[in-house]
Amino acid sequence: MTENVDPGTTEAEEVVGAEAAEAAQPTTAPAGADSARAGSSDALEQELQEEQEAVAHQAPHVPTGEEVHPDTALAAERLLDLQRLQAEYVNYKRRVDRDRAMVQERAVQDVLETLLPVLDDIHAAREHGDLQSGPFASIAEKFEQTLTKFGLTRFGEVGEPFDPMRHEALMHTQAELPEGADSTTVVTVLQPGYRAGDQVIRPARVAVADPQ
């Protein structure tokens, strides 16, 4: 006995597979900025909500009708459940990996930030010639080298063009600028800045002057 199967069944199953495969493909997560943590958190929550809504609305058509065999309809429903579960798992794994990296990065930055006063004392002592030699000079050097393994670098030099993203101007003064300077320029570094990778932990606190 030949079963009567709706000719549209095969096409519907192909649509099911195509839509679910598209839902299961991971997308690149946007990178968050530390200067806008609150905004990044709101954006993350919005993204998670959109992902959940997308999964909920990606329900492909399940064949129905008098000519559709019950086993065919049941198989389509089970396939739909499996594809929805797979899409949710992929989205969940992507979010976990992204959150883990963000938490780890933030934890390192918090530790480095608590050590900045120690680094300021070491830098000031070196500037005054108190760490030219001796055991304390060796300890200070090893301490700084250890922190560089976590991406910590010092920045802020006299003669740099003033950049509000990297510098904090505490003084505006009159001073002779380097030849060719055509913008507000750093003339004194009151306190060096630090960054971990590309993320500024503390801006350099400087005095600036405008070109004449």
mmCIF file of C-alpha atoms in Angstrom:
data_model
loop_
_atom_site.group_PDB
_atom_site.id
_atom_site.type_symbol
_atom_site.label_atom_id
_atom_site.label_comp_id
_atom_site.label_asym_id
_atom_site.label_seq_id
_atom_site.Cartn_x
_atom_site.Cartn_y
_atom_site.Cartn_z
ATOM 1 C CA MET A 1 0.000 0.000 0.000
ATOM 2 C CA THR A 2 1.453 3.360 -1.033
ATOM 3 C CA GLU A 3 1.392 6.181 1.508
ATOM 4 C CA ASN A 4 0.109 9.559 0.409
ATOM 5 C CA VAL A 5 2.641 12.222 1.359
ATOM 6 C CA ASP A 6 2.193 15.933 0.809
ATOM 7 C CA PRO A 7 4.646 17.097 -1.902
ATOM 8 C CA GLY A 8 5.326 20.198 0.208
ATOM 9 C CA THR A 9 6.684 18.079 3.071
ATOM 10 C CA THR A 10 10.206 17.835 1.641
ATOM 11 C CA GLU A 11 10.341 21.569 0.992
ATOM 12 C CA ALA A 12 9.113 22.313 4.538
ATOM 13 C CA GLU A 13 11.804 20.059 6.023
ATOM 14 C CA GLU A 14 14.457 21.837 3.927
ATOM 15 C CA VAL A 15 13.213 25.182 5.262
ATOM 16 C CA VAL A 16 13.421 23.753 8.799
ATOM 17 C CA GLY A 17 17.058 22.730 8.293
ATOM 18 C CA ALA A 18 18.078 26.000 6.630
ATOM 19 C CA GLU A 19 16.532 28.253 9.254
ATOM 20 C CA ALA A 20 17.873 26.234 12.183
ATOM 21 C CA ALA A 21 21.378 26.073 10.670
ATOM 22 C CA GLU A 22 21.346 29.827 10.318
ATOM 23 C CA ALA A 23 20.233 30.222 13.954
ATOM 24 C CA ALA A 24 22.988 27.869 15.143
ATOM 25 C CA GLN A 25 25.826 29.836 13.531
ATOM 26 C CA PRO A 26 27.691 31.902 16.176
ATOM 27 C CA THR A 27 28.164 35.573 15.646
ATOM 28 C CA THR A 28 31.046 37.743 16.727
ATOM 29 C CA ALA A 29 30.393 39.354 20.062
ATOM 30 C CA PRO A 30 31.033 43.032 20.219
ATOM 31 C CA ALA A 31 33.819 44.162 22.414
ATOM 32 C CA GLY A 32 32.873 46.166 25.533
ATOM 33 C CA ALA A 33 34.589 49.365 26.673
ATOM 34 C CA ASP A 34 35.618 49.848 30.288
ATOM 35 C CA SER A 35 34.806 53.574 30.128
ATOM 36 C CA ALA A 36 31.167 52.671 29.502
ATOM 37 C CA ARG A 37 30.636 49.584 31.676
ATOM 38 C CA ALA A 38 27.068 50.505 32.545
ATOM 39 C CA GLY A 39 26.197 50.995 28.879
ATOM 40 C CA SER A 40 27.903 47.728 27.942
ATOM 41 C CA SER A 41 25.892 45.873 30.574
ATOM 42 C CA ASP A 42 22.635 47.279 29.227
ATOM 43 C CA ALA A 43 23.688 46.415 25.681
ATOM 44 C CA LEU A 44 24.546 42.854 26.754
ATOM 45 C CA GLU A 45 21.147 42.360 28.399
ATOM 46 C CA GLN A 46 19.446 43.735 25.287
ATOM 47 C CA GLU A 47 21.431 41.381 23.075
ATOM 48 C CA LEU A 48 20.563 38.347 25.205
ATOM 49 C CA GLN A 49 16.889 39.268 25.084
ATOM 50 C CA GLU A 50 17.008 39.639 21.299
ATOM 51 C CA GLU A 51 18.711 36.243 20.989
ATOM 52 C CA GLN A 52 16.000 34.586 23.070
ATOM 53 C CA GLU A 53 13.264 36.247 21.023
ATOM 54 C CA ALA A 54 14.971 35.195 17.792
ATOM 55 C CA VAL A 55 15.069 31.568 18.905
ATOM 56 C CA ALA A 56 11.416 31.725 19.961
ATOM 57 C CA HIS A 57 10.350 33.094 16.558
ATOM 58 C CA GLN A 58 12.415 30.709 14.460
ATOM 59 C CA ALA A 59 9.817 27.955 14.614
ATOM 60 C CA PRO A 60 9.608 26.458 11.121
ATOM 61 C CA HIS A 61 6.340 25.280 9.624
ATOM 62 C CA VAL A 62 5.258 21.834 10.778
ATOM 63 C CA PRO A 63 3.394 19.897 8.054
ATOM 64 C CA THR A 64 -0.307 19.477 8.793
ATOM 65 C CA GLY A 65 -3.281 18.261 6.841
ATOM 66 C CA GLU A 66 -5.279 15.154 6.202
ATOM 67 C CA GLU A 67 -2.788 13.738 3.673
ATOM 68 C CA VAL A 68 0.267 14.112 5.961
ATOM 69 C CA HIS A 69 1.319 10.901 7.642
ATOM 70 C CA PRO A 70 1.329 11.189 11.474
ATOM 71 C CA ASP A 71 4.913 9.932 11.625
ATOM 72 C CA THR A 72 6.024 12.704 9.280
ATOM 73 C CA ALA A 73 4.408 15.391 11.415
ATOM 74 C CA LEU A 74 5.878 13.894 14.602
ATOM 75 C CA ALA A 75 9.359 13.739 13.051
ATOM 76 C CA ALA A 76 9.115 17.395 12.025
ATOM 77 C CA GLU A 77 8.113 18.404 15.554
ATOM 78 C CA ARG A 78 11.004 16.443 17.084
ATOM 79 C CA LEU A 79 13.409 17.989 14.583
ATOM 80 C CA LEU A 80 12.129 21.433 15.507
ATOM 81 C CA ASP A 81 12.720 20.775 19.212
ATOM 82 C CA LEU A 82 16.249 19.526 18.522
ATOM 83 C CA GLN A 83 17.140 22.497 16.336
ATOM 84 C CA ARG A 84 15.760 24.980 18.858
ATOM 85 C CA LEU A 85 17.757 23.303 21.637
ATOM 86 C CA GLN A 86 20.916 23.389 19.531
ATOM 87 C CA ALA A 87 20.480 27.102 18.762
ATOM 88 C CA GLU A 88 19.935 27.905 22.443
ATOM 89 C CA TYR A 89 23.031 25.919 23.415
ATOM 90 C CA VAL A 90 25.204 27.725 20.856
ATOM 91 C CA ASN A 91 23.994 31.116 22.101
ATOM 92 C CA TYR A 92 24.506 30.076 25.725
ATOM 93 C CA LYS A 93 28.061 28.862 25.069
ATOM 94 C CA ARG A 94 28.936 32.070 23.244
ATOM 95 C CA ARG A 95 27.633 34.193 26.120
ATOM 96 C CA VAL A 96 29.524 32.135 28.715
ATOM 97 C CA ASP A 97 32.804 32.431 26.804
ATOM 98 C CA ARG A 98 32.333 36.165 26.373
ATOM 99 C CA ASP A 99 31.410 36.732 30.022
ATOM 100 C CA ARG A 100 34.356 34.646 31.216
ATOM 101 C CA ALA A 101 36.806 36.756 29.204
ATOM 102 C CA MET A 102 35.224 39.999 30.455
ATOM 103 C CA VAL A 103 35.332 38.889 34.108
ATOM 104 C CA GLN A 104 38.954 37.788 33.819
ATOM 105 C CA GLU A 105 40.001 41.053 32.165
ATOM 106 C CA ARG A 106 38.169 43.126 34.748
ATOM 107 C CA ALA A 107 39.725 41.152 37.633
ATOM 108 C CA VAL A 108 43.241 41.793 36.288
ATOM 109 C CA GLN A 109 42.493 45.501 35.881
ATOM 110 C CA ASP A 110 41.181 45.736 39.453
ATOM 111 C CA VAL A 111 44.379 44.196 40.835
ATOM 112 C CA LEU A 112 46.589 46.455 38.723
ATOM 113 C CA GLU A 113 44.606 49.498 39.795
ATOM 114 C CA THR A 114 45.194 48.745 43.486
ATOM 115 C CA LEU A 115 48.955 48.593 42.815
ATOM 116 C CA LEU A 116 49.176 52.019 41.155
ATOM 117 C CA PRO A 117 50.133 53.888 44.391
ATOM 118 C CA VAL A 118 53.088 51.508 44.817
ATOM 119 C CA LEU A 119 54.141 52.123 41.223
ATOM 120 C CA ASP A 120 53.850 55.888 41.774
ATOM 121 C CA ASP A 121 56.202 55.669 44.767
ATOM 122 C CA ILE A 122 58.691 53.597 42.796
ATOM 123 C CA HIS A 123 58.568 56.025 39.881
ATOM 124 C CA ALA A 124 59.002 59.054 42.167
ATOM 125 C CA ALA A 125 61.933 57.431 43.970
ATOM 126 C CA ARG A 126 63.606 56.643 40.651
ATOM 127 C CA GLU A 127 63.050 60.196 39.411
ATOM 128 C CA HIS A 128 64.773 61.544 42.554
ATOM 129 C CA GLY A 129 67.701 59.156 42.170
ATOM 130 C CA ASP A 130 66.861 56.997 45.187
ATOM 131 C CA LEU A 131 66.709 53.764 43.170
ATOM 132 C CA GLN A 132 69.921 53.925 41.184
ATOM 133 C CA SER A 133 71.361 50.790 42.757
ATOM 134 C CA GLY A 134 71.045 48.434 45.690
ATOM 135 C CA PRO A 135 68.621 45.677 46.634
ATOM 136 C CA PHE A 136 65.536 47.922 46.605
ATOM 137 C CA ALA A 137 66.286 48.982 43.043
ATOM 138 C CA SER A 138 66.454 45.330 42.011
ATOM 139 C CA ILE A 139 63.186 44.535 43.793
ATOM 140 C CA ALA A 140 61.416 47.489 42.194
ATOM 141 C CA GLU A 141 62.626 46.473 38.739
ATOM 142 C CA LYS A 142 61.465 42.882 39.167
ATOM 143 C CA PHE A 143 58.113 44.094 40.468
ATOM 144 C CA GLU A 144 57.565 46.276 37.410
ATOM 145 C CA GLN A 145 58.687 43.529 35.041
ATOM 146 C CA THR A 146 56.224 41.124 36.635
ATOM 147 C CA LEU A 147 53.337 43.517 36.051
ATOM 148 C CA THR A 148 54.272 43.952 32.399
ATOM 149 C CA LYS A 149 53.378 40.272 31.928
ATOM 150 C CA PHE A 150 49.767 41.328 32.517
ATOM 151 C CA GLY A 151 50.042 44.001 29.826
ATOM 152 C CA LEU A 152 50.661 46.943 32.178
ATOM 153 C CA THR A 153 52.555 49.836 30.585
ATOM 154 C CA ARG A 154 53.322 53.390 31.698
ATOM 155 C CA PHE A 155 52.665 56.326 29.406
ATOM 156 C CA GLY A 156 52.796 60.100 29.449
ATOM 157 C CA GLU A 157 55.748 62.101 28.112
ATOM 158 C CA VAL A 158 56.559 65.775 27.805
ATOM 159 C CA GLY A 159 55.975 67.007 24.264
ATOM 160 C CA GLU A 160 53.060 64.678 23.492
ATOM 161 C CA PRO A 161 49.961 66.235 21.899
ATOM 162 C CA PHE A 162 47.229 66.458 24.512
ATOM 163 C CA ASP A 163 44.725 63.613 24.137
ATOM 164 C CA PRO A 164 41.678 63.746 26.456
ATOM 165 C CA MET A 165 41.344 59.973 26.125
ATOM 166 C CA ARG A 166 44.843 59.446 27.579
ATOM 167 C CA HIS A 167 45.594 62.617 29.530
ATOM 168 C CA GLU A 168 43.959 64.499 32.374
ATOM 169 C CA ALA A 169 44.930 68.185 32.277
ATOM 170 C CA LEU A 170 45.320 69.523 35.817
ATOM 171 C CA MET A 171 47.058 72.746 34.806
ATOM 172 C CA HIS A 172 46.926 75.070 31.827
ATOM 173 C CA THR A 173 50.037 77.188 31.640
ATOM 174 C CA GLN A 174 52.278 79.230 29.371
ATOM 175 C CA ALA A 175 55.389 77.433 28.164
ATOM 176 C CA GLU A 176 57.642 77.093 25.179
ATOM 177 C CA LEU A 177 56.523 74.206 23.017
ATOM 178 C CA PRO A 178 58.635 71.963 20.787
ATOM 179 C CA GLU A 179 59.180 73.263 17.284
ATOM 180 C CA GLY A 180 56.332 72.323 14.981
ATOM 181 C CA ALA A 181 53.758 71.887 17.762
ATOM 182 C CA ASP A 182 50.426 73.161 16.454
ATOM 183 C CA SER A 183 48.042 71.909 19.147
ATOM 184 C CA THR A 184 47.719 71.775 22.927
ATOM 185 C CA THR A 185 50.816 69.968 24.173
ATOM 186 C CA VAL A 186 51.921 68.261 27.387
ATOM 187 C CA VAL A 187 54.634 70.359 29.069
ATOM 188 C CA THR A 188 54.786 68.634 32.482
ATOM 189 C CA VAL A 189 53.873 65.130 33.596
ATOM 190 C CA LEU A 190 52.582 65.392 37.157
ATOM 191 C CA GLN A 191 51.667 61.719 37.398
ATOM 192 C CA PRO A 192 52.217 59.065 34.720
ATOM 193 C CA GLY A 193 49.319 57.127 33.286
ATOM 194 C CA TYR A 194 48.932 53.368 33.049
ATOM 195 C CA ARG A 195 47.104 51.065 30.710
ATOM 196 C CA ALA A 196 46.599 47.317 30.448
ATOM 197 C CA GLY A 197 46.742 46.426 26.788
ATOM 198 C CA ASP A 198 44.608 49.024 25.029
ATOM 199 C CA GLN A 199 42.526 49.799 28.121
ATOM 200 C CA VAL A 200 43.474 52.933 30.054
ATOM 201 C CA ILE A 201 43.480 52.205 33.786
ATOM 202 C CA ARG A 202 44.454 55.731 34.783
ATOM 203 C CA PRO A 203 45.070 58.728 32.497
ATOM 204 C CA ALA A 204 48.332 60.626 32.760
ATOM 205 C CA ARG A 205 47.879 63.749 34.869
ATOM 206 C CA VAL A 206 49.626 66.580 33.116
ATOM 207 C CA ALA A 207 50.096 70.308 32.668
ATOM 208 C CA VAL A 208 49.488 71.588 29.147
ATOM 209 C CA ALA A 209 50.162 74.684 27.091
ATOM 210 C CA ASP A 210 48.729 76.037 23.862
ATOM 211 C CA PRO A 211 50.863 77.068 20.875
ATOM 212 C CA GLN A 212 51.569 80.784 20.619
#
